[in-house]
Amino acid sequence: VNRPILFLDVDGVLNPFAGKPERRPDGYETHRITPAGWGAPLRVWLNPSHGPMLLDLAERAGIELVWATTWEHQANEQIGPRIGLPELPVVEFGSALSSGAWKWAAVAEYADGRPLAWFDDDFQAQPARLGFDLARRNMPTRLCRIDPAVGLVQSDLDAVEKWANDLAPVDEVLYHMDGGRMVATIDYVRQVEHHLCLDDRALSQRIADFTVAEIERVGKQSAVMYFDDLGQGPFCSWCGQITGLCSHVMRNGPIPSNTNKIGAPTAS
Ligand SMILES: [Mg+2]
Ligand SMILES: [Zn+2]
């Protein structure tokens, strides 16, 4: 699966620990939590709306949420339930955190080629970062630094949603052929439903079917033949096949000017 992953830090992101002690940020509740292996409880500020906000983002943008925090598995026990998050997968850092590697290598390894967004307050620029940048070259990667005095806000989520929606899924299939008719795939129907804010699946399907047929029609109108760098061709610029193997109308020169413009004066 090539679903994007959103990695979540706790301290500095969900817990704005750097806020002024006497001024808890709006919307947050104070918890006293003693992580296993700690003697004294920690003061942790958590915002109960964060869970629903993150789940909403995950649902709408098709993103998988994964913990990337020093709390590791304790995030599922101590943090998630307090803000309405279900159990999430966890990146395990082992001893890397205390060595110079910080979270870089473990996160890159976990993402393993999938698009990656990351909320953290502390993207340290140690040498280990170079390995991360190298591992992630040419892969969609968005590091979102969160102010640890403020914590996660809706505009951070909006930015990630936009990033996820703008990822170009190269292997995305928009339609399949059914008896010579183009039928939109369920994934594309869902996109149409989301973008047009519809709640009627049958209507979404009709609109999506119409849209894929229109995309094809527009493609045909703009198709020209071309030769590649090796002089081979001619190919169809719309579908890439040798000219004549596809049914796309070839035209040379620009697309004709709009002859059916709404509101244009009619010839008398
Ligand atoms: Mg942090
Ligand atoms: Zn073609």
Short mmCIF file of C-alpha atoms and ligand atoms in Angstrom, two decimals:
data_model
loop_
_atom_site.label_atom_id
_atom_site.label_comp_id
_atom_site.label_asym_id
_atom_site.label_seq_id
_atom_site.Cartn_x
_atom_site.Cartn_y
_atom_site.Cartn_z
CA VAL A 1 0.00 0.00 0.00
CA ASN A 2 1.23 3.50 -0.75
CA ARG A 3 -0.93 5.35 1.73
CA PRO A 4 0.80 8.40 3.20
CA ILE A 5 1.87 8.16 6.83
CA LEU A 6 1.55 10.99 9.33
CA PHE A 7 4.04 10.58 12.17
CA LEU A 8 2.99 12.09 15.50
CA ASP A 9 5.18 13.37 18.28
CA VAL A 10 3.64 13.92 21.72
CA ASP A 11 5.71 16.42 23.69
CA GLY A 12 5.73 19.75 21.91
CA VAL A 13 2.94 18.71 19.52
CA LEU A 14 0.00 17.27 21.46
CA ASN A 15 1.44 18.54 24.74
CA PRO A 16 2.60 22.17 24.38
CA PHE A 17 4.97 21.81 27.29
CA ALA A 18 6.84 25.01 26.50
CA GLY A 19 3.80 27.17 27.20
CA LYS A 20 3.95 29.40 30.24
CA PRO A 21 3.22 27.33 33.38
CA GLU A 22 0.68 29.82 34.69
CA ARG A 23 -1.09 30.07 31.35
CA ARG A 24 -2.35 26.75 30.06
CA PRO A 25 -3.24 27.17 26.35
CA ASP A 26 -6.96 27.34 25.56
CA GLY A 27 -8.68 24.04 24.98
CA TYR A 28 -6.17 21.98 26.96
CA GLU A 29 -6.69 19.89 30.08
CA THR A 30 -4.03 19.17 32.67
CA HIS A 31 -3.08 15.56 33.36
CA ARG A 32 -0.56 14.12 35.79
CA ILE A 33 0.92 11.08 34.13
CA THR A 34 3.67 8.84 35.42
CA PRO A 35 5.24 6.98 32.50
CA ALA A 36 6.54 3.52 33.33
CA GLY A 37 10.08 3.81 34.60
CA TRP A 38 9.60 7.37 35.86
CA GLY A 39 9.50 8.23 39.54
CA ALA A 40 7.50 11.44 39.53
CA PRO A 41 4.39 12.28 37.54
CA LEU A 42 4.74 14.63 34.59
CA ARG A 43 2.42 17.52 33.97
CA VAL A 44 0.95 16.89 30.52
CA TRP A 45 -1.42 19.29 28.76
CA LEU A 46 -3.70 17.54 26.30
CA ASN A 47 -6.43 18.85 24.02
CA PRO A 48 -9.41 16.48 23.71
CA SER A 49 -10.24 17.89 20.27
CA HIS A 50 -6.90 16.71 18.85
CA GLY A 51 -8.02 13.09 18.51
CA PRO A 52 -11.15 13.86 16.46
CA MET A 53 -9.21 16.42 14.37
CA LEU A 54 -6.50 13.89 13.53
CA LEU A 55 -8.98 11.10 12.80
CA ASP A 56 -10.92 13.42 10.55
CA LEU A 57 -7.77 14.32 8.65
CA ALA A 58 -6.77 10.65 8.36
CA GLU A 59 -10.17 9.74 6.99
CA ARG A 60 -10.46 12.58 4.52
CA ALA A 61 -6.92 12.47 3.19
CA GLY A 62 -6.43 8.69 3.34
CA ILE A 63 -3.54 9.00 5.76
CA GLU A 64 -2.29 6.48 8.32
CA LEU A 65 -1.44 7.88 11.77
CA VAL A 66 1.67 6.47 13.47
CA TRP A 67 3.28 7.42 16.78
CA ALA A 68 6.84 8.70 16.56
CA THR A 69 7.47 9.76 20.14
CA THR A 70 9.74 8.95 23.04
CA TRP A 71 6.56 7.68 24.73
CA GLU A 72 6.65 4.82 22.19
CA HIS A 73 4.01 2.21 23.18
CA GLN A 74 3.01 4.23 26.21
CA ALA A 75 1.49 6.77 23.83
CA ASN A 76 -1.24 4.20 23.16
CA GLU A 77 -1.83 3.68 26.87
CA GLN A 78 -1.36 7.16 28.33
CA ILE A 79 -1.98 9.71 25.57
CA GLY A 80 -4.29 8.31 22.88
CA PRO A 81 -7.22 7.38 25.16
CA ARG A 82 -7.17 10.84 26.76
CA ILE A 83 -7.71 12.62 23.44
CA GLY A 84 -9.91 10.09 21.67
CA LEU A 85 -7.36 8.32 19.51
CA PRO A 86 -7.59 4.56 18.98
CA GLU A 87 -4.50 2.38 19.31
CA LEU A 88 -2.01 3.41 16.61
CA PRO A 89 1.12 1.77 15.21
CA VAL A 90 4.33 2.81 16.98
CA VAL A 91 7.82 3.55 15.70
CA GLU A 92 10.29 1.91 18.08
CA PHE A 93 13.52 3.80 18.59
CA GLY A 94 15.34 1.58 21.05
CA SER A 95 18.57 3.26 22.03
CA ALA A 96 18.65 5.50 18.94
CA LEU A 97 17.06 8.45 20.73
CA SER A 98 19.87 8.83 23.19
CA SER A 99 22.51 8.27 20.54
CA GLY A 100 22.99 10.87 17.83
CA ALA A 101 20.54 9.14 15.50
CA TRP A 102 17.48 10.69 17.16
CA LYS A 103 14.30 9.63 15.25
CA TRP A 104 15.67 10.03 11.74
CA ALA A 105 16.69 6.53 10.75
CA ALA A 106 13.81 4.73 12.46
CA VAL A 107 11.20 6.95 10.83
CA ALA A 108 12.75 6.66 7.37
CA GLU A 109 12.91 2.90 7.76
CA TYR A 110 9.33 2.68 8.95
CA ALA A 111 8.00 4.80 6.08
CA ASP A 112 9.90 2.64 3.59
CA GLY A 113 9.10 4.65 0.48
CA ARG A 114 5.59 5.72 1.42
CA PRO A 115 4.76 9.46 1.41
CA LEU A 116 5.59 10.86 4.81
CA ALA A 117 4.36 13.83 6.82
CA TRP A 118 5.60 14.43 10.32
CA PHE A 119 4.51 16.64 13.22
CA ASP A 120 7.39 17.29 15.61
CA ASP A 121 8.69 20.26 17.56
CA ASP A 122 12.30 19.28 17.24
CA PHE A 123 13.73 18.46 13.81
CA GLN A 124 17.30 18.38 14.96
CA ALA A 125 19.93 18.93 12.35
CA GLN A 126 22.48 16.40 13.47
CA PRO A 127 24.59 14.47 10.96
CA ALA A 128 21.98 11.69 11.20
CA ARG A 129 19.60 13.94 9.31
CA LEU A 130 21.73 13.53 6.19
CA GLY A 131 20.92 9.83 6.13
CA PHE A 132 17.24 10.64 6.39
CA ASP A 133 17.37 13.17 3.56
CA LEU A 134 19.26 10.68 1.43
CA ALA A 135 16.80 7.86 2.18
CA ARG A 136 13.89 10.17 1.36
CA ARG A 137 15.22 11.75 -1.82
CA ASN A 138 12.58 11.99 -4.53
CA MET A 139 9.92 10.81 -2.09
CA PRO A 140 7.11 13.04 -0.85
CA THR A 141 8.26 14.21 2.58
CA ARG A 142 6.79 16.99 4.64
CA LEU A 143 8.34 17.90 7.98
CA CYS A 144 5.95 20.13 9.90
CA ARG A 145 7.57 21.87 12.82
CA ILE A 146 5.14 22.57 15.62
CA ASP A 147 5.79 25.34 18.13
CA PRO A 148 6.07 23.56 21.51
CA ALA A 149 4.62 26.60 23.24
CA VAL A 150 1.49 26.47 21.12
CA GLY A 151 0.94 22.85 20.13
CA LEU A 152 -0.90 21.44 17.15
CA VAL A 153 -3.47 23.76 15.53
CA GLN A 154 -5.99 23.26 12.76
CA SER A 155 -3.88 25.07 10.15
CA ASP A 156 -1.15 22.44 10.65
CA LEU A 157 -3.68 19.73 9.81
CA ASP A 158 -5.02 21.70 6.85
CA ALA A 159 -1.51 21.99 5.42
CA VAL A 160 -1.01 18.23 5.64
CA GLU A 161 -4.41 17.58 4.09
CA LYS A 162 -3.54 19.81 1.16
CA TRP A 163 -0.15 18.13 0.83
CA ALA A 164 -1.79 14.68 0.79
CA ASN A 165 -4.40 15.70 -1.74
CA ASP A 166 -1.75 17.18 -4.01
CA LEU A 167 0.32 14.00 -4.08
CA ALA A 168 0.13 12.73 -7.62
CA PRO A 169 -0.71 9.04 -7.40
CA VAL A 170 1.04 7.84 -10.53
CA ASP A 171 -0.56 4.42 -10.43
CA GLU A 172 -4.01 5.70 -9.65
CA VAL A 173 -6.71 4.07 -11.76
CA LEU A 174 -9.62 6.38 -12.46
CA TYR A 175 -11.83 4.06 -14.48
CA HIS A 176 -12.24 0.70 -16.10
CA MET A 177 -14.05 -0.21 -19.30
CA ASP A 178 -17.37 -1.96 -19.06
CA GLY A 179 -18.91 -2.92 -22.39
CA GLY A 180 -17.22 -0.02 -24.16
CA ARG A 181 -18.31 2.42 -21.47
CA MET A 182 -15.95 4.14 -19.04
CA VAL A 183 -16.90 3.43 -15.43
CA ALA A 184 -15.20 5.34 -12.61
CA THR A 185 -13.43 3.25 -9.97
CA ILE A 186 -14.68 3.39 -6.40
CA ASP A 187 -11.56 5.32 -5.35
CA TYR A 188 -12.30 8.00 -7.89
CA VAL A 189 -15.99 8.04 -6.94
CA ARG A 190 -14.92 8.69 -3.35
CA GLN A 191 -12.69 11.58 -4.45
CA VAL A 192 -15.57 13.14 -6.38
CA GLU A 193 -17.85 12.64 -3.41
CA HIS A 194 -15.35 14.34 -1.12
CA HIS A 195 -14.53 17.26 -3.41
CA LEU A 196 -18.16 18.02 -4.19
CA CYS A 197 -19.35 17.39 -0.61
CA LEU A 198 -21.92 14.84 -1.75
CA ASP A 199 -23.59 12.26 0.44
CA ASP A 200 -25.30 10.25 -2.28
CA ARG A 201 -23.13 7.42 -3.59
CA ALA A 202 -25.25 6.76 -6.69
CA LEU A 203 -25.10 10.43 -7.67
CA SER A 204 -21.34 10.48 -7.00
CA GLN A 205 -20.93 7.49 -9.29
CA ARG A 206 -22.87 9.19 -12.09
CA ILE A 207 -20.83 12.36 -11.78
CA ALA A 208 -17.56 10.40 -11.65
CA ASP A 209 -18.54 8.35 -14.73
CA PHE A 210 -19.40 11.56 -16.53
CA THR A 211 -16.13 13.16 -15.46
CA VAL A 212 -13.86 10.36 -16.70
CA ALA A 213 -15.65 10.42 -20.04
CA GLU A 214 -15.15 14.18 -20.19
CA ILE A 215 -11.47 13.86 -19.32
CA GLU A 216 -11.10 11.50 -22.25
CA ARG A 217 -12.99 13.89 -24.52
CA VAL A 218 -10.78 16.82 -23.54
CA GLY A 219 -7.68 14.66 -23.99
CA LYS A 220 -8.73 13.72 -27.50
CA GLN A 221 -9.28 17.35 -28.39
CA SER A 222 -5.78 18.27 -27.34
CA ALA A 223 -3.99 15.21 -28.74
CA VAL A 224 -1.20 15.85 -31.21
CA MET A 225 1.35 13.51 -32.74
CA TYR A 226 4.97 13.78 -31.80
CA PHE A 227 8.35 12.11 -32.26
CA ASP A 228 10.52 11.26 -29.27
CA ASP A 229 14.19 12.15 -28.71
CA LEU A 230 15.31 9.14 -30.73
CA GLY A 231 13.20 10.21 -33.67
CA GLN A 232 10.76 7.38 -33.11
CA GLY A 233 7.06 7.82 -33.59
CA PRO A 234 4.76 9.34 -34.32
CA PHE A 235 3.12 8.91 -30.93
CA CYS A 236 -0.16 10.16 -29.56
CA SER A 237 0.50 12.86 -26.97
CA TRP A 238 -2.63 11.88 -25.04
CA CYS A 239 -2.11 8.16 -24.52
CA GLY A 240 1.45 7.62 -25.70
CA GLN A 241 0.63 4.90 -28.21
CA ILE A 242 1.85 4.87 -31.80
CA THR A 243 -0.42 7.08 -33.85
CA GLY A 244 -3.12 4.99 -35.38
CA LEU A 245 -3.21 2.37 -32.62
CA CYS A 246 -5.51 4.50 -30.53
CA SER A 247 -8.77 6.12 -31.49
CA HIS A 248 -7.73 9.60 -30.46
CA VAL A 249 -8.32 12.22 -33.06
CA MET A 250 -5.07 13.70 -34.21
CA ARG A 251 -4.92 17.30 -35.02
CA ASN A 252 -2.09 19.56 -35.89
CA GLY A 253 -2.05 23.08 -34.64
CA PRO A 254 -3.86 24.68 -31.77
CA ILE A 255 -7.22 23.68 -30.37
CA PRO A 256 -9.87 25.58 -32.33
CA SER A 257 -11.26 28.64 -30.67
CA ASN A 258 -14.42 28.21 -28.68
CA THR A 259 -17.28 28.11 -31.15
CA ASN A 260 -20.00 27.52 -28.59
CA LYS A 261 -19.18 30.07 -25.99
CA ILE A 262 -22.08 30.73 -23.70
CA GLY A 263 -23.23 34.29 -24.08
CA ALA A 264 -21.22 34.91 -27.23
CA PRO A 265 -23.08 37.02 -29.76
CA THR A 266 -24.66 34.97 -32.48
CA ALA A 267 -23.92 35.76 -36.09
CA SER A 268 -26.80 37.55 -37.71
MG MG B 1 8.87 16.60 20.93
ZN ZN B 2 -4.06 8.12 -28.16
#
